[in-house]
Amino acid sequence: MRTGKEYLESLADGRCVYVDGERVADVATHPAFQGVAGSIGALFDRAGENDMTFTSPETGQAANRAFMIPRNVEDLSIRRQAISTWAHQSRGFLGRSPDHVAGFLAGFASGASLFKRDGRDFSENVTRFYHRLLTEDLFVSYVIIPPQVDRSTTASGWDGELIQVGVAEEKSDGFIVRGSQMLGTGSSVSDYVFVSCIKPLTPADERYALSFVLPMSTPGLKLYCRRPYAVGQPSRYDYPLSTQFDESDALAVFEDVFVPWENVFAYRDVDMVRSQFFQTAAHVLGNTQSQIRLVEKMKFLIGIARKIAAVNGIDQMPPVHEKLGDLASLASIVEGMVLASEATATIDQFGVARPNPRFLYGSMGLQSEIYPRVLHLIRELVGGGVIQLPSSYRELTNPETRPDMDRYIQSPGHSSVERIKLFKLAWDVIGSEFAGRHHQYEMFYAGAPFVAKGYAYRNYGYDEALESVESFLASYDLPDSGP
Ligand SMILES: Cc1cc2nc3c(=O)[nH]c(=O)nc-3n(C[C@H](O)[C@H](O)[C@H](O)COP(=O)(O)OP(=O)(O)OC[C@H]3O[C@@H](n4cnc5c(N)ncnc54)[C@H](O)[C@@H]3O)c2cc1C
């Protein structure tokens, strides 16, 4: 299995990443990415331990359990435990850890035969790349959303050609792409990026209907990252999450990038680009990973709320119990839905155990309300404690200011260092720029809220519900009109 050290060394590959107007020489050592790269490296080290590995039936070699194609409910449980183990390391704050896109790639590979149609056969490419993922422990990120330009139409209706990434020229050994795609979370520190389009395309968008992978060092591939949150923070003590788990999000720009045929899963095929996500188990497996990760995050968040209530001496007050109870309910719903989707999984036409989409998407449909509600409840519980804090750890190390810290920022049984540490962590969850980005992330990572609710609507399976209504309506009728 790949080690964290090997992963970190592989990042100095000449990739083109821009931050603050400058090209980054080596992401592994740049202050914007060093923290998250180290956290990903630690994931790879953890994956090498026995409880996260299995012998893959596809390759016959040791591989990460989180990358598996689940064939039965037991596999789903094994996969969930591996994903949870990884998610626990970041307490759910690495949304696009390598197991996320791996879920999509496992789904594609499980239905590889779909990628062969209309005289084109990309099925071997799909299978080969999945085998590489397993044997080389690849970290693949993805950009599958067109840049926000004008959502009233699709790329073919925009002014200017190839704003969204599309085919500029076909060649015998591949094709050239030009344009852009959003929003590569983790791409700056990944090995490969998967490029496609999950938003519906029209027949006029054929040149944008693509699916392919590229190594991050591919000439012409550029990443424009948003402002990094790790840079400029005084210490891990002050910003424990920003400094370790800022995945970075980037607009990917393709400046006449050559894509060899062997990296291609779909080409100028609107229907295939959509089918890859939804006819295979890809969307379900990828998003199940996200929900398992969210379970870990919710536990962490309600743990912080519970601890702060105790430290502040409000944990015996009935109104506080109500708030903690609200949090407990919300966390339980997410966890319960993951377990329910696993327990009632079915085997699809490709022999893949698919978590029940009713429960998977049911939870995702509420996520844009659940996560903000959790943050709001924590805000209510912490009050001004997350603001009544020294500007940095230096007030604790300066002998001139330390006595005031010790006297005025403490709680019974909790020293100033402990109390400040806890409340600074809470601020990085609810109030820092990193926290704001996570608020946005949880609302949008699987599509806008109306999209997530659309998944819930389409996957509920209304037969039982409608039958219940029909049979009830049939059980009574107009009253007798009498003699
Ligand atoms: C922090 C973060 C990380 C992300 N990481 C990734 C990543 O790693 N890879 C990736 O590919 N993408 C990523 N995304 C992008 C994400 O998938 C998109 O944000 C999501 O699909 C929604 O698309 P959008 O942002 O363009 O919103 P839009 O589609 O523009 O929607 C914005 C709002 O406009 C309204 N709206 C738009 N269209 C309609 C409509 N048809 N009907 C009704 N209302 C409408 C809704 O109110 C909607 O909430 C990330 C996003 C965030 C915020």
Coordinates of C-alpha atoms and ligand atoms in Angstrom, one line a residue:
M1 CA 0.0 0.0 0.0
R2 CA 1.1 3.5 -0.7
T3 CA 2.6 5.4 2.2
G4 CA 1.9 9.0 3.1
K5 CA 5.6 9.9 2.4
E6 CA 5.3 8.4 -1.1
Y7 CA 2.1 10.4 -1.7
L8 CA 3.7 13.7 -0.5
E9 CA 6.8 13.1 -2.7
S10 CA 4.7 12.5 -5.7
L11 CA 3.1 15.9 -5.5
A12 CA 6.1 17.7 -6.8
D13 CA 5.3 16.9 -10.4
G14 CA 5.1 20.3 -12.1
R15 CA 1.4 20.7 -11.7
C16 CA 0.1 24.2 -12.4
V17 CA -1.7 25.7 -9.3
Y18 CA -2.2 29.4 -8.8
V19 CA -2.8 31.1 -5.5
D20 CA -2.7 34.8 -4.9
G21 CA -1.5 35.6 -8.4
E22 CA 1.5 33.2 -8.2
R23 CA 2.2 29.7 -9.5
V24 CA 2.9 27.3 -6.6
A25 CA 6.3 25.5 -6.9
D26 CA 5.4 22.5 -4.7
V27 CA 2.0 22.1 -3.1
A28 CA 3.4 19.7 -0.5
T29 CA 5.4 22.5 1.1
H30 CA 3.4 25.6 0.3
P31 CA 1.6 27.0 3.4
A32 CA -1.8 26.9 1.6
F33 CA -1.7 23.1 1.0
Q34 CA 0.9 21.7 3.4
G35 CA -1.6 21.1 6.1
V36 CA -4.2 19.3 3.9
A37 CA -1.5 17.4 2.0
G38 CA -0.1 16.1 5.4
S39 CA -3.7 15.1 6.4
I40 CA -4.2 13.2 3.1
G41 CA -0.8 11.6 3.6
A42 CA -1.9 10.4 7.1
L43 CA -4.9 8.8 5.5
F44 CA -2.7 6.8 3.2
D45 CA -0.6 5.7 6.1
R46 CA -3.7 4.6 8.0
A47 CA -5.1 2.7 4.9
G48 CA -2.0 0.5 5.1
E49 CA -3.2 -1.1 8.3
N50 CA -4.9 -4.5 8.2
D51 CA -8.4 -3.3 9.2
M52 CA -8.5 -1.1 6.1
T53 CA -7.2 -3.5 3.5
F54 CA -8.7 -6.4 1.6
T55 CA -7.7 -8.6 -1.3
S56 CA -9.5 -7.2 -4.3
P57 CA -11.2 -9.8 -6.4
E58 CA -10.6 -7.5 -9.4
T59 CA -6.8 -7.3 -9.1
G60 CA -6.0 -10.2 -6.7
Q61 CA -3.9 -7.7 -4.7
A62 CA -4.2 -5.8 -1.5
A63 CA -6.3 -2.7 -1.8
N64 CA -8.2 -0.1 0.3
R65 CA -11.6 -1.4 1.5
A66 CA -13.0 2.1 1.0
F67 CA -12.4 1.6 -2.8
M68 CA -14.2 -1.7 -3.1
I69 CA -17.1 -2.6 -5.3
P70 CA -19.6 -3.9 -2.7
R71 CA -21.3 -7.2 -3.7
N72 CA -23.5 -7.8 -0.7
V73 CA -24.6 -6.2 2.5
E74 CA -21.5 -7.4 4.4
D75 CA -19.3 -5.7 1.8
L76 CA -21.2 -2.5 2.4
S77 CA -20.6 -2.8 6.1
I78 CA -16.9 -3.4 5.6
R79 CA -16.7 -0.5 3.2
R80 CA -18.6 1.7 5.6
Q81 CA -16.2 0.9 8.4
A82 CA -13.2 1.8 6.3
I83 CA -14.8 5.1 5.1
S84 CA -15.7 5.9 8.8
T85 CA -12.1 5.2 9.9
W86 CA -10.8 7.7 7.3
A87 CA -13.5 10.2 8.0
H88 CA -12.8 10.0 11.7
Q89 CA -9.2 11.2 11.1
S90 CA -10.5 14.5 9.8
R91 CA -13.7 14.4 11.9
G92 CA -15.5 14.6 8.6
F93 CA -13.9 17.8 7.5
L94 CA -12.2 16.3 4.4
G95 CA -15.2 16.1 2.1
R96 CA -13.3 14.9 -1.0
S97 CA -10.9 12.5 0.6
P98 CA -9.7 9.9 -1.9
D99 CA -12.6 7.5 -1.1
H100 CA -15.1 10.0 -2.5
V101 CA -14.4 9.9 -6.2
A102 CA -13.2 6.3 -5.7
G103 CA -16.9 5.5 -5.0
F104 CA -17.8 6.9 -8.5
L105 CA -15.0 5.0 -10.2
A106 CA -16.0 1.7 -8.5
G107 CA -19.5 2.3 -9.7
F108 CA -18.3 2.9 -13.3
A109 CA -16.1 -0.2 -13.2
S110 CA -18.9 -2.3 -11.9
G111 CA -21.0 -1.3 -14.9
A112 CA -18.1 -1.1 -17.4
S113 CA -20.2 -2.8 -20.2
L114 CA -22.3 0.4 -20.4
F115 CA -19.4 2.3 -21.7
K116 CA -19.4 0.3 -24.9
R117 CA -22.0 1.5 -27.4
D118 CA -22.6 3.0 -30.8
G119 CA -19.4 1.6 -32.2
R120 CA -17.2 3.1 -29.4
D121 CA -15.8 0.9 -26.6
F122 CA -14.4 2.7 -23.6
S123 CA -15.2 -0.1 -21.2
E124 CA -11.5 -1.3 -21.0
N125 CA -10.4 2.3 -20.1
V126 CA -12.9 2.3 -17.2
T127 CA -11.8 -1.1 -15.9
R128 CA -8.1 -0.4 -16.3
F129 CA -8.3 2.9 -14.5
Y130 CA -10.3 1.4 -11.6
H131 CA -7.6 -1.3 -11.3
R132 CA -4.9 1.4 -11.2
L133 CA -6.9 3.2 -8.5
L134 CA -6.9 -0.1 -6.5
T135 CA -3.2 -1.0 -7.0
E136 CA -1.7 2.4 -7.0
D137 CA -3.9 3.9 -4.3
L138 CA -4.7 6.9 -6.4
F139 CA -6.3 10.1 -5.1
V140 CA -8.7 11.3 -7.8
S141 CA -10.7 14.5 -7.5
Y142 CA -13.4 15.7 -9.9
V143 CA -14.8 18.7 -11.7
I144 CA -18.2 17.8 -13.0
I145 CA -20.0 21.1 -12.9
P146 CA -20.0 23.7 -15.6
P147 CA -18.7 27.1 -14.5
Q148 CA -21.4 29.5 -13.2
V149 CA -21.9 31.7 -16.2
D150 CA -25.6 31.6 -17.0
R151 CA -27.8 28.9 -15.6
S152 CA -30.8 29.8 -17.8
T153 CA -29.2 27.8 -20.6
T154 CA -26.4 25.3 -21.1
A155 CA -22.9 25.8 -22.6
S156 CA -24.1 25.7 -26.2
G157 CA -26.2 28.7 -25.5
W158 CA -23.5 30.9 -24.0
D159 CA -21.8 33.7 -25.7
G160 CA -18.3 32.5 -26.7
E161 CA -17.2 29.0 -27.5
L162 CA -15.7 26.5 -25.1
I163 CA -16.3 28.4 -21.8
Q164 CA -17.2 25.0 -20.3
V165 CA -14.6 22.4 -21.1
G166 CA -15.3 20.8 -24.5
V167 CA -13.7 19.4 -27.6
A168 CA -11.6 21.8 -29.5
E169 CA -10.1 19.3 -32.0
E170 CA -10.1 15.6 -32.5
K171 CA -6.9 13.7 -33.3
S172 CA -6.1 10.1 -34.2
D173 CA -4.7 9.4 -30.7
G174 CA -7.1 11.5 -28.7
F175 CA -8.6 15.0 -28.6
I176 CA -7.8 18.5 -27.4
V177 CA -10.0 20.2 -24.9
R178 CA -10.4 23.8 -24.0
G179 CA -12.5 25.6 -21.4
S180 CA -13.1 25.4 -17.7
Q181 CA -15.1 23.4 -15.1
M182 CA -15.8 23.8 -11.4
L183 CA -15.1 23.2 -8.6
G184 CA -12.1 21.0 -8.0
T185 CA -12.1 20.4 -4.2
G186 CA -8.8 18.7 -3.4
S187 CA -7.6 18.8 -7.0
S188 CA -4.5 20.8 -6.1
V189 CA -3.3 17.9 -4.0
S190 CA -4.8 15.0 -5.9
D191 CA -3.1 12.6 -8.4
Y192 CA -5.7 12.8 -11.1
V193 CA -8.8 14.8 -11.9
F194 CA -11.9 13.2 -13.3
V195 CA -13.6 15.6 -15.8
S196 CA -17.2 15.3 -16.9
C197 CA -20.6 17.0 -16.5
I198 CA -23.3 15.9 -14.1
K199 CA -25.7 18.8 -14.9
P200 CA -28.1 17.8 -17.7
L201 CA -26.9 18.6 -21.2
T202 CA -29.0 19.0 -24.4
P203 CA -28.3 17.4 -27.8
A204 CA -26.7 20.8 -28.8
D205 CA -24.1 20.3 -26.1
E206 CA -22.4 17.3 -27.6
R207 CA -18.9 18.7 -27.7
Y208 CA -19.2 19.2 -23.9
A209 CA -20.5 15.7 -23.3
L210 CA -17.2 14.1 -22.1
S211 CA -15.8 11.9 -19.5
F212 CA -12.1 11.4 -18.9
V213 CA -9.3 11.5 -16.4
L214 CA -6.1 13.4 -16.4
P215 CA -2.9 13.4 -14.3
M216 CA -2.6 16.7 -12.4
S217 CA 0.7 17.4 -14.1
T218 CA -0.9 17.4 -17.6
P219 CA 0.4 20.3 -19.7
G220 CA -2.2 23.0 -20.1
L221 CA -4.3 22.0 -17.0
K222 CA -4.4 24.9 -14.6
L223 CA -6.1 25.3 -11.2
Y224 CA -7.2 28.7 -9.9
C225 CA -7.7 28.2 -6.1
R226 CA -10.0 30.3 -3.9
R227 CA -8.4 32.1 -1.0
P228 CA -6.7 29.5 1.2
Y229 CA -7.7 29.5 4.9
A230 CA -4.6 27.9 6.3
V231 CA -2.4 30.7 5.3
G232 CA -1.8 33.4 7.9
Q233 CA -3.3 31.5 10.8
P234 CA -1.2 31.9 13.9
S235 CA -1.2 28.3 14.9
R236 CA -3.0 24.9 14.9
Y237 CA -4.1 25.8 18.4
D238 CA -5.9 28.9 17.1
Y239 CA -7.4 27.3 14.0
P240 CA -7.2 23.5 14.4
L241 CA -9.4 22.7 11.4
S242 CA -8.4 25.5 8.9
T243 CA -4.8 24.6 9.3
Q244 CA -5.2 20.8 8.7
F245 CA -8.2 20.3 6.5
D246 CA -8.5 23.1 4.1
E247 CA -9.0 21.0 0.9
S248 CA -8.9 24.0 -1.4
D249 CA -11.4 24.4 -4.1
A250 CA -10.4 25.5 -7.6
L251 CA -11.7 26.4 -11.0
A252 CA -10.0 24.1 -13.4
V253 CA -8.9 25.6 -16.7
F254 CA -8.0 23.5 -19.7
E255 CA -5.7 25.4 -22.1
D256 CA -5.6 23.2 -25.1
V257 CA -5.1 20.0 -23.1
F258 CA -4.5 16.8 -25.0
V259 CA -6.6 13.8 -23.7
P260 CA -5.3 10.5 -25.0
W261 CA -8.0 7.9 -25.9
E262 CA -6.9 5.6 -23.2
N263 CA -8.0 8.1 -20.6
V264 CA -11.5 8.5 -22.0
F265 CA -14.7 7.0 -20.6
A266 CA -17.2 8.9 -22.9
Y267 CA -16.9 11.1 -25.9
R268 CA -19.4 13.5 -27.4
D269 CA -22.2 11.4 -25.9
V270 CA -24.9 13.3 -23.9
D271 CA -26.7 10.2 -22.9
M272 CA -23.7 8.2 -21.8
V273 CA -22.4 11.1 -19.7
R274 CA -25.7 11.0 -17.8
S275 CA -26.0 7.2 -17.7
Q276 CA -22.5 6.8 -16.2
F277 CA -23.6 8.4 -13.0
F278 CA -27.1 7.0 -12.6
Q279 CA -27.4 3.7 -14.5
T280 CA -24.3 2.4 -12.8
A281 CA -24.0 2.5 -9.0
A282 CA -21.6 5.5 -9.2
H283 CA -23.8 8.2 -7.8
V284 CA -25.1 6.0 -5.0
L285 CA -21.7 4.7 -4.0
G286 CA -20.0 8.1 -4.1
N287 CA -22.7 9.8 -2.1
T288 CA -22.9 7.0 0.4
Q289 CA -19.3 7.8 1.1
S290 CA -20.3 11.4 1.7
Q291 CA -23.1 10.5 4.1
I292 CA -20.8 8.1 6.1
R293 CA -18.3 11.0 6.4
L294 CA -21.1 13.3 7.5
V295 CA -22.1 10.9 10.3
E296 CA -18.5 11.3 11.7
K297 CA -18.8 15.1 11.4
M298 CA -22.2 15.2 13.1
K299 CA -20.9 13.2 16.0
F300 CA -18.0 15.5 16.4
L301 CA -20.2 18.6 16.2
I302 CA -22.7 17.4 18.8
G303 CA -19.7 16.3 21.0
I304 CA -18.4 19.9 20.9
A305 CA -21.9 21.3 21.8
R306 CA -22.2 18.8 24.6
K307 CA -18.8 19.6 26.0
I308 CA -19.2 23.3 25.8
A309 CA -22.6 23.1 27.6
A310 CA -20.8 21.2 30.4
V311 CA -17.8 23.6 30.5
N312 CA -20.1 26.7 30.6
G313 CA -22.3 25.1 33.3
I314 CA -25.5 25.2 31.3
D315 CA -25.8 21.5 30.8
Q316 CA -28.3 21.0 33.6
M317 CA -30.8 23.6 32.3
P318 CA -33.9 22.1 30.7
P319 CA -34.0 24.6 27.7
V320 CA -30.4 23.5 27.0
H321 CA -31.4 19.9 27.0
E322 CA -33.9 20.7 24.4
K323 CA -31.2 22.2 22.1
L324 CA -28.9 19.3 22.8
G325 CA -31.8 17.0 22.1
D326 CA -32.4 18.7 18.8
L327 CA -28.8 18.2 17.9
A328 CA -28.9 14.5 18.9
S329 CA -32.0 14.0 16.8
L330 CA -30.4 15.6 13.7
A331 CA -27.2 13.5 14.1
S332 CA -29.3 10.3 14.6
I333 CA -31.3 10.9 11.5
V334 CA -28.2 11.1 9.3
E335 CA -26.6 8.0 11.0
G336 CA -29.9 6.1 10.9
M337 CA -30.4 6.8 7.2
V338 CA -26.9 5.5 6.4
L339 CA -27.6 2.3 8.3
A340 CA -31.1 1.9 6.8
S341 CA -29.8 2.4 3.3
E342 CA -27.2 -0.3 3.9
A343 CA -29.5 -2.8 5.6
T344 CA -32.1 -2.6 2.8
A345 CA -29.6 -2.5 -0.1
T346 CA -30.5 -4.4 -3.2
I347 CA -28.3 -6.1 -5.8
D348 CA -28.4 -4.2 -9.1
Q349 CA -28.1 -5.6 -12.7
F350 CA -24.3 -5.5 -12.4
G351 CA -24.2 -7.5 -9.2
V352 CA -23.5 -4.4 -7.1
A353 CA -25.0 -4.0 -3.6
R354 CA -26.6 -0.6 -3.9
P355 CA -27.6 1.2 -0.7
N356 CA -31.3 1.9 -0.8
P357 CA -31.7 5.2 -2.6
R358 CA -34.8 6.1 -0.6
F359 CA -32.8 6.5 2.6
L360 CA -29.6 7.8 0.9
Y361 CA -31.3 10.6 -1.0
G362 CA -33.9 11.2 1.7
S363 CA -31.1 12.3 4.0
M364 CA -29.3 14.2 1.3
G365 CA -32.5 16.0 0.5
L366 CA -32.6 17.5 4.0
Q367 CA -28.9 18.2 4.3
S368 CA -29.1 21.8 3.2
E369 CA -31.4 22.3 6.2
I370 CA -29.8 19.9 8.7
Y371 CA -26.3 21.3 8.6
P372 CA -27.2 25.0 8.9
R373 CA -29.6 24.0 11.7
V374 CA -26.7 22.2 13.6
L375 CA -24.5 25.3 13.2
H376 CA -27.3 27.5 14.4
L377 CA -27.9 25.4 17.5
I378 CA -24.2 25.4 18.3
R379 CA -24.1 29.2 17.9
E380 CA -27.0 29.5 20.3
L381 CA -25.3 27.3 22.9
V382 CA -21.8 28.9 22.7
G383 CA -23.0 32.5 23.0
G384 CA -20.2 35.1 23.1
G385 CA -17.7 32.5 24.4
V386 CA -16.4 32.0 20.9
I387 CA -15.6 35.8 20.7
Q388 CA -14.4 36.4 24.2
L389 CA -11.1 34.9 23.2
P390 CA -7.5 36.1 22.9
S391 CA -6.4 37.1 19.4
S392 CA -4.0 34.2 19.4
Y393 CA -2.1 31.7 21.6
R394 CA 0.5 34.4 22.1
E395 CA -1.5 35.9 24.9
L396 CA -1.0 32.6 26.6
T397 CA 2.7 32.5 26.1
N398 CA 3.4 36.1 26.9
P399 CA 4.1 36.3 30.7
E400 CA 2.6 39.8 30.8
T401 CA -0.8 38.7 29.5
R402 CA -1.0 35.1 30.8
P403 CA -2.2 35.9 34.3
D404 CA -5.3 37.7 32.9
M405 CA -6.0 34.8 30.6
D406 CA -5.7 32.4 33.6
R407 CA -8.0 34.5 35.8
Y408 CA -10.7 35.6 33.3
I409 CA -10.9 33.0 30.6
Q410 CA -11.4 29.8 32.5
S411 CA -14.2 27.6 33.8
P412 CA -14.5 25.3 36.9
G413 CA -12.2 22.4 36.3
H414 CA -10.9 23.9 33.0
S415 CA -7.8 26.0 32.7
S416 CA -7.5 28.9 30.4
V417 CA -5.5 26.9 27.9
E418 CA -8.2 24.2 27.8
R419 CA -11.1 26.5 27.6
I420 CA -9.6 28.7 24.9
K421 CA -8.7 25.6 23.0
L422 CA -12.2 24.3 23.0
F423 CA -13.9 27.6 22.1
K424 CA -11.4 28.2 19.3
L425 CA -12.2 24.8 17.9
A426 CA -15.9 25.7 18.1
W427 CA -15.2 28.9 16.2
D428 CA -13.4 27.0 13.4
V429 CA -16.6 24.9 13.1
I430 CA -19.2 27.7 13.1
G431 CA -17.6 31.0 12.4
S432 CA -14.3 31.1 10.7
E433 CA -14.0 31.4 6.9
F434 CA -13.2 27.7 6.9
A435 CA -16.5 27.1 8.7
G436 CA -18.4 29.3 6.3
R437 CA -17.0 27.3 3.4
H438 CA -18.1 24.1 5.1
H439 CA -21.6 25.5 5.5
Q440 CA -21.7 26.1 1.8
Y441 CA -20.0 22.8 1.1
E442 CA -22.6 20.7 2.9
M443 CA -25.4 22.6 1.2
F444 CA -24.0 22.2 -2.3
Y445 CA -21.5 19.4 -2.6
A446 CA -24.0 17.0 -4.3
G447 CA -25.8 19.7 -6.2
A448 CA -27.9 22.7 -5.2
P449 CA -30.6 22.0 -2.6
F450 CA -33.4 21.7 -5.3
V451 CA -31.2 19.1 -7.0
A452 CA -30.8 17.0 -3.9
K453 CA -34.5 17.2 -3.1
G454 CA -35.1 16.1 -6.7
Y455 CA -33.0 13.0 -6.0
A456 CA -35.1 12.3 -2.9
Y457 CA -38.3 12.8 -4.9
R458 CA -37.3 10.5 -7.8
N459 CA -35.9 7.8 -5.6
Y460 CA -38.5 7.5 -2.8
G461 CA -40.6 4.9 -4.7
Y462 CA -44.1 6.0 -4.2
D463 CA -45.9 2.6 -4.9
E464 CA -46.4 1.8 -1.3
A465 CA -47.5 5.3 -0.4
L466 CA -50.0 5.6 -3.3
E467 CA -51.4 2.1 -2.6
S468 CA -51.9 3.1 1.0
V469 CA -54.0 6.1 -0.1
E470 CA -55.8 4.2 -2.8
S471 CA -56.8 1.4 -0.6
F472 CA -57.9 3.8 2.2
L473 CA -60.0 5.8 -0.3
A474 CA -61.6 2.6 -1.5
S475 CA -62.6 1.6 2.0
Y476 CA -65.5 4.1 2.2
D477 CA -67.9 5.8 -0.2
L478 CA -70.7 8.3 -0.4
P479 CA -73.1 7.9 2.5
D480 CA -76.3 6.1 1.7
S481 CA -78.7 8.8 0.5
G482 CA -81.5 7.1 2.6
P483 CA -84.9 5.9 1.6
Ligands
LIG1 C1 -17.5 24.2 -1.2 C2 -17.9 23.5 -2.5 C3 -17.1 22.5 -3.0 C4 -17.4 21.9 -4.2 N1 -16.7 20.9 -4.7 C5 -16.9 20.4 -5.9 C6 -16.1 19.3 -6.4 O1 -15.2 18.8 -5.8 N2 -16.3 18.9 -7.7 C7 -17.4 19.4 -8.4 O2 -17.6 19.0 -9.6 N3 -18.2 20.4 -7.9 C8 -18.0 20.8 -6.7 N4 -18.8 21.8 -6.1 C9 -19.8 22.3 -7.0 C10 -21.1 21.9 -6.7 O3 -21.3 20.6 -7.2 C11 -22.1 22.9 -7.2 O4 -22.0 24.0 -6.4 C12 -23.5 22.4 -7.2 O5 -23.7 21.4 -8.2 C13 -24.5 23.5 -7.5 O6 -24.2 24.1 -8.7 P1 -23.9 25.7 -8.7 O7 -23.0 26.0 -7.6 O8 -23.5 26.0 -10.1 O9 -25.3 26.3 -8.4 P2 -26.4 26.6 -9.4 O10 -26.8 25.5 -10.2 O11 -26.0 27.9 -10.1 O12 -27.6 27.0 -8.4 C14 -27.6 28.1 -7.5 C15 -29.0 28.4 -7.1 O13 -29.7 28.9 -8.2 C16 -31.0 28.4 -8.2 N5 -31.2 27.6 -9.4 C17 -30.3 27.3 -10.3 N6 -30.8 26.6 -11.3 C18 -32.1 26.3 -11.0 C19 -33.1 25.6 -11.6 N7 -33.0 24.9 -12.7 N8 -34.3 25.5 -11.0 C20 -34.5 26.2 -9.8 N9 -33.6 26.9 -9.2 C21 -32.3 27.0 -9.8 C22 -31.2 27.6 -6.9 O14 -31.6 28.5 -5.9 C23 -29.8 27.2 -6.6 O15 -29.6 26.9 -5.2 C24 -18.5 22.4 -4.9 C25 -19.3 23.4 -4.4 C26 -19.0 24.0 -3.2 C27 -19.9 25.1 -2.7

